[in-house]
mmCIF file of C-alpha atoms in Angstrom:
data_model
loop_
_atom_site.group_PDB
_atom_site.id
_atom_site.type_symbol
_atom_site.label_atom_id
_atom_site.label_comp_id
_atom_site.label_asym_id
_atom_site.label_seq_id
_atom_site.Cartn_x
_atom_site.Cartn_y
_atom_site.Cartn_z
ATOM 1 C CA ALA A 1 -0.108 -50.377 23.562
ATOM 2 C CA ALA A 2 -0.407 -54.173 24.044
ATOM 3 C CA GLU A 3 0.254 -55.031 19.906
ATOM 4 C CA SER A 4 3.516 -52.940 20.041
ATOM 5 C CA SER A 5 4.776 -54.476 23.432
ATOM 6 C CA THR A 6 3.855 -57.886 25.254
ATOM 7 C CA GLY A 7 0.430 -58.552 24.190
ATOM 8 C CA THR A 8 -1.140 -61.477 22.314
ATOM 9 C CA TRP A 9 -4.671 -62.272 21.413
ATOM 10 C CA THR A 10 -4.400 -65.703 23.115
ATOM 11 C CA THR A 11 -2.901 -66.252 26.908
ATOM 12 C CA VAL A 12 0.246 -68.543 26.128
ATOM 13 C CA TRP A 13 2.286 -70.448 28.183
ATOM 14 C CA THR A 14 5.385 -68.622 27.576
ATOM 15 C CA ASP A 15 3.579 -65.673 29.442
ATOM 16 C CA GLY A 16 4.320 -66.974 32.674
ATOM 17 C CA LEU A 17 8.279 -66.809 31.902
ATOM 18 C CA THR A 18 8.659 -63.007 31.930
ATOM 19 C CA SER A 19 6.979 -59.907 34.007
ATOM 20 C CA LEU A 20 4.146 -59.031 31.597
ATOM 21 C CA ASP A 21 3.371 -56.250 34.006
ATOM 22 C CA ARG A 22 6.615 -54.479 33.726
ATOM 23 C CA TYR A 23 7.310 -54.686 30.414
ATOM 24 C CA LYS A 24 3.960 -54.127 28.711
ATOM 25 C CA GLY A 25 2.950 -50.503 27.326
ATOM 26 C CA ARG A 26 0.120 -48.937 28.709
ATOM 27 C CA CYS A 27 -2.563 -46.476 27.443
ATOM 28 C CA TYR A 28 -3.039 -44.181 30.180
ATOM 29 C CA HIS A 29 -5.348 -41.609 28.934
ATOM 30 C CA ILE A 30 -8.466 -41.682 26.016
ATOM 31 C CA GLU A 31 -10.028 -38.313 24.889
ATOM 32 C CA PRO A 32 -12.418 -37.958 21.992
ATOM 33 C CA VAL A 33 -11.441 -35.670 19.064
ATOM 34 C CA ALA A 34 -13.408 -32.830 19.379
ATOM 35 C CA GLY A 35 -16.202 -32.530 16.836
ATOM 36 C CA GLU A 36 -15.951 -36.397 15.788
ATOM 37 C CA ASP A 37 -18.096 -39.312 17.002
ATOM 38 C CA ASN A 38 -15.668 -41.873 16.260
ATOM 39 C CA GLN A 39 -12.304 -40.515 16.592
ATOM 40 C CA TRP A 40 -10.148 -40.756 19.563
ATOM 41 C CA ILE A 41 -6.758 -39.389 21.099
ATOM 42 C CA CYS A 42 -4.968 -42.255 22.903
ATOM 43 C CA TYR A 43 -2.077 -41.588 25.288
ATOM 44 C CA VAL A 44 0.479 -44.446 25.337
ATOM 45 C CA ALA A 45 3.430 -44.707 27.500
ATOM 46 C CA TYR A 46 6.183 -47.526 27.115
ATOM 47 C CA PRO A 47 8.886 -48.696 29.613
ATOM 48 C CA LEU A 48 12.334 -48.006 28.471
ATOM 49 C CA ASP A 49 13.768 -51.340 28.739
ATOM 50 C CA LEU A 50 11.574 -52.335 25.873
ATOM 51 C CA PHE A 51 13.961 -50.337 23.253
ATOM 52 C CA GLU A 52 17.560 -50.735 22.519
ATOM 53 C CA GLU A 53 19.903 -48.131 23.716
ATOM 54 C CA GLY A 54 20.838 -45.555 20.857
ATOM 55 C CA SER A 55 18.944 -47.034 18.141
ATOM 56 C CA VAL A 56 16.297 -45.130 16.444
ATOM 57 C CA THR A 57 15.675 -47.989 14.091
ATOM 58 C CA ASN A 58 14.196 -50.047 16.996
ATOM 59 C CA MET A 59 12.633 -47.391 18.647
ATOM 60 C CA PHE A 60 10.411 -46.518 15.437
ATOM 61 C CA THR A 61 9.990 -49.927 14.486
ATOM 62 C CA SER A 62 8.472 -50.641 17.892
ATOM 63 C CA ILE A 63 6.277 -47.781 18.268
ATOM 64 C CA VAL A 64 4.985 -46.861 14.481
ATOM 65 C CA GLY A 65 5.742 -50.476 13.083
ATOM 66 C CA ASN A 66 3.093 -53.609 12.604
ATOM 67 C CA VAL A 67 0.453 -51.738 14.871
ATOM 68 C CA PHE A 68 -0.350 -49.534 11.695
ATOM 69 C CA GLY A 69 -1.213 -52.751 9.834
ATOM 70 C CA PHE A 70 -3.183 -53.799 12.628
ATOM 71 C CA LYS A 71 -6.867 -54.769 11.449
ATOM 72 C CA ALA A 72 -8.957 -53.902 14.437
ATOM 73 C CA LEU A 73 -7.909 -50.279 13.787
ATOM 74 C CA ARG A 74 -9.408 -48.859 10.629
ATOM 75 C CA ALA A 75 -7.067 -45.956 10.729
ATOM 76 C CA LEU A 76 -3.966 -44.708 12.896
ATOM 77 C CA ARG A 77 -1.756 -41.660 13.118
ATOM 78 C CA LEU A 78 1.142 -40.767 15.213
ATOM 79 C CA GLU A 79 0.332 -37.211 16.668
ATOM 80 C CA ASP A 80 3.318 -36.557 18.860
ATOM 81 C CA LEU A 81 6.433 -38.591 20.338
ATOM 82 C CA ARG A 82 8.039 -37.623 23.510
ATOM 83 C CA ILE A 83 11.487 -39.147 24.292
ATOM 84 C CA PRO A 84 12.877 -39.252 27.902
ATOM 85 C CA PRO A 85 16.350 -37.741 28.255
ATOM 86 C CA ALA A 86 17.714 -40.686 29.490
ATOM 87 C CA TYR A 87 16.820 -42.243 26.331
ATOM 88 C CA THR A 88 18.119 -39.552 24.259
ATOM 89 C CA LYS A 89 21.428 -39.377 25.683
ATOM 90 C CA THR A 90 21.990 -43.004 24.796
ATOM 91 C CA PHE A 91 22.109 -41.954 20.880
ATOM 92 C CA GLN A 92 25.561 -41.442 19.423
ATOM 93 C CA GLY A 93 24.687 -38.456 17.323
ATOM 94 C CA PRO A 94 26.236 -35.228 17.429
ATOM 95 C CA PRO A 95 25.720 -33.985 21.183
ATOM 96 C CA HIS A 96 24.734 -30.455 20.217
ATOM 97 C CA GLY A 97 22.150 -28.365 17.916
ATOM 98 C CA ILE A 98 21.599 -25.116 16.481
ATOM 99 C CA GLN A 99 23.097 -23.111 19.252
ATOM 100 C CA VAL A 100 26.524 -25.116 18.790
ATOM 101 C CA GLU A 101 26.391 -24.310 14.882
ATOM 102 C CA ARG A 102 25.903 -20.480 15.468
ATOM 103 C CA ASP A 103 28.768 -20.801 17.872
ATOM 104 C CA LYS A 104 30.887 -22.277 14.919
ATOM 105 C CA LEU A 105 29.679 -19.665 12.386
ATOM 106 C CA ASN A 106 29.687 -16.899 14.876
ATOM 107 C CA LYS A 107 26.166 -15.783 13.568
ATOM 108 C CA TYR A 108 23.662 -14.556 16.083
ATOM 109 C CA GLY A 109 20.462 -12.806 16.208
ATOM 110 C CA ARG A 110 19.002 -13.840 12.772
ATOM 111 C CA PRO A 111 18.113 -16.959 10.762
ATOM 112 C CA LEU A 112 21.218 -18.623 9.255
ATOM 113 C CA LEU A 113 20.860 -18.497 5.576
ATOM 114 C CA GLY A 114 22.099 -21.233 3.139
ATOM 115 C CA CYS A 115 21.144 -23.295 -0.077
ATOM 116 C CA THR A 116 22.114 -26.806 -1.753
ATOM 117 C CA ILE A 117 24.004 -26.485 -5.066
ATOM 118 C CA LYS A 118 22.364 -26.928 -8.182
ATOM 119 C CA PRO A 119 22.448 -28.563 -10.559
ATOM 120 C CA LYS A 120 23.075 -31.344 -7.856
ATOM 121 C CA LEU A 121 24.574 -33.847 -10.388
ATOM 122 C CA GLY A 122 26.680 -32.972 -13.573
ATOM 123 C CA LEU A 123 28.748 -30.507 -12.457
ATOM 124 C CA SER A 124 32.823 -31.161 -12.413
ATOM 125 C CA ALA A 125 34.406 -30.972 -8.856
ATOM 126 C CA LYS A 126 36.001 -27.367 -10.019
ATOM 127 C CA ASN A 127 32.673 -25.849 -11.407
ATOM 128 C CA TYR A 128 30.915 -27.307 -8.105
ATOM 129 C CA GLY A 129 33.586 -25.359 -5.774
ATOM 130 C CA ARG A 130 32.939 -22.450 -7.879
ATOM 131 C CA ALA A 131 29.540 -22.422 -7.188
ATOM 132 C CA CYS A 132 29.873 -22.894 -3.710
ATOM 133 C CA TYR A 133 32.229 -19.838 -3.318
ATOM 134 C CA GLU A 134 29.808 -17.437 -5.319
ATOM 135 C CA CYS A 135 27.175 -18.316 -3.183
ATOM 136 C CA LEU A 136 29.221 -17.882 0.325
ATOM 137 C CA ARG A 137 30.890 -14.711 -1.285
ATOM 138 C CA GLY A 138 27.407 -13.469 -2.332
ATOM 139 C CA GLY A 139 26.151 -13.865 1.331
ATOM 140 C CA LEU A 140 25.175 -17.046 2.335
ATOM 141 C CA ASP A 141 26.051 -18.318 5.609
ATOM 142 C CA PHE A 142 26.832 -22.079 4.142
ATOM 143 C CA THR A 143 26.009 -24.360 1.371
ATOM 144 C CA LYS A 144 25.424 -27.909 1.412
ATOM 145 C CA ASP A 145 25.745 -31.189 -0.826
ATOM 146 C CA ASP A 146 22.485 -32.647 -2.029
ATOM 147 C CA GLU A 147 21.805 -36.389 -0.956
ATOM 148 C CA ASN A 148 22.605 -37.683 -4.204
ATOM 149 C CA VAL A 149 26.075 -36.154 -4.345
ATOM 150 C CA ASN A 150 28.466 -39.036 -3.598
ATOM 151 C CA SER A 151 31.227 -39.870 -5.586
ATOM 152 C CA GLN A 152 30.273 -39.836 -9.270
ATOM 153 C CA PRO A 153 32.613 -40.430 -12.234
ATOM 154 C CA PHE A 154 32.167 -36.596 -13.246
ATOM 155 C CA MET A 155 33.131 -35.551 -9.520
ATOM 156 C CA ARG A 156 34.964 -37.433 -7.114
ATOM 157 C CA TRP A 157 34.225 -36.893 -3.518
ATOM 158 C CA ARG A 158 37.758 -36.124 -2.809
ATOM 159 C CA ASP A 159 37.924 -33.450 -5.652
ATOM 160 C CA ARG A 160 34.581 -32.078 -4.192
ATOM 161 C CA PHE A 161 35.930 -31.922 -0.577
ATOM 162 C CA VAL A 162 39.185 -30.143 -1.566
ATOM 163 C CA PHE A 163 37.349 -27.535 -4.187
ATOM 164 C CA CYS A 164 34.589 -26.919 -1.509
ATOM 165 C CA ALA A 165 37.090 -26.387 1.467
ATOM 166 C CA GLU A 166 38.963 -24.060 -1.214
ATOM 167 C CA ALA A 167 35.864 -21.942 -1.555
ATOM 168 C CA ILE A 168 35.221 -21.600 2.041
ATOM 169 C CA TYR A 169 38.573 -20.341 2.884
ATOM 170 C CA LYS A 170 38.293 -17.916 -0.198
ATOM 171 C CA ALA A 171 35.068 -16.590 0.772
ATOM 172 C CA GLN A 172 35.881 -16.158 4.543
ATOM 173 C CA ALA A 173 39.140 -14.422 3.560
ATOM 174 C CA GLU A 174 37.081 -11.787 1.369
ATOM 175 C CA THR A 175 34.017 -11.339 3.436
ATOM 176 C CA GLY A 176 35.607 -11.442 7.078
ATOM 177 C CA GLU A 177 32.729 -14.177 7.869
ATOM 178 C CA ILE A 178 33.061 -17.576 8.843
ATOM 179 C CA LYS A 179 31.288 -19.815 6.136
ATOM 180 C CA GLY A 180 30.460 -23.373 5.992
ATOM 181 C CA HIS A 181 29.831 -26.436 3.675
ATOM 182 C CA TYR A 182 28.138 -29.254 4.605
ATOM 183 C CA LEU A 183 29.991 -32.099 2.921
ATOM 184 C CA ASN A 184 28.215 -35.485 1.979
ATOM 185 C CA ALA A 185 30.295 -38.291 3.307
ATOM 186 C CA THR A 186 27.862 -40.865 2.263
ATOM 187 C CA ALA A 187 29.455 -44.024 1.021
ATOM 188 C CA GLY A 188 28.760 -47.542 0.363
ATOM 189 C CA THR A 189 30.636 -48.918 3.480
ATOM 190 C CA CYS A 190 30.536 -47.346 7.031
ATOM 191 C CA GLU A 191 34.461 -47.642 6.931
ATOM 192 C CA GLU A 192 34.359 -45.568 3.480
ATOM 193 C CA MET A 193 32.033 -43.167 5.288
ATOM 194 C CA ILE A 194 34.494 -42.621 8.294
ATOM 195 C CA LYS A 195 37.451 -42.344 5.770
ATOM 196 C CA ARG A 196 35.671 -39.306 4.131
ATOM 197 C CA ALA A 197 34.633 -37.792 7.041
ATOM 198 C CA VAL A 198 38.441 -37.811 8.597
ATOM 199 C CA PHE A 199 39.427 -36.328 5.197
ATOM 200 C CA ALA A 200 37.038 -33.406 5.648
ATOM 201 C CA ARG A 201 38.142 -32.854 9.112
ATOM 202 C CA ASP A 202 41.586 -32.756 8.006
ATOM 203 C CA LEU A 203 40.903 -30.085 5.381
ATOM 204 C CA GLY A 204 39.460 -28.069 8.105
ATOM 205 C CA VAL A 205 35.373 -28.322 6.967
ATOM 206 C CA PRO A 206 33.782 -28.900 10.528
ATOM 207 C CA ILE A 207 30.359 -29.582 8.703
ATOM 208 C CA VAL A 208 29.945 -33.082 7.491
ATOM 209 C CA SER A 209 26.284 -34.914 6.714
ATOM 210 C CA PRO A 210 26.292 -38.688 6.454
#
């Protein structure tokens, strides 16, 4: 708790320049692991002020960062992490979960069925779109791009987006169901990612994965 918040091995004069009691992490409960002589479960709480709002990176760096290299510990494992709603509300990701996806697809009462297009690399955009269509027409609720699919010479992102959108609309018209495809909008810059996401939106494809 101390290592990942305000603690130091030696008392230093700068300790007096802040409120250590307010900002320190606290181990508020320790219990032994059943059947083990030298293993313990520790419950640690941190003040929210230690974390930048909306920064998953800062939160995980603080909680599971250099403390895992702490020489005083022979082994350490994170078993559970509970994030207060007040903090999760600062994240700027999609403000919805599986329920909204079900609403968009109009699919209820059963698992959603989807797949990643294979081979993930090497197909032309037209053949990639054809594979999407065959999957959606065959009964899948959605298909998705693999994380490696960006904008390679054999399949540029704009062509992929267009053919995937065509596959969705064709499958929807023939099945009478709402279909989806997770378009990978990953790019070299944030500006380019936004450009691709906007293009997908303009095509009417509602699902984009960064």
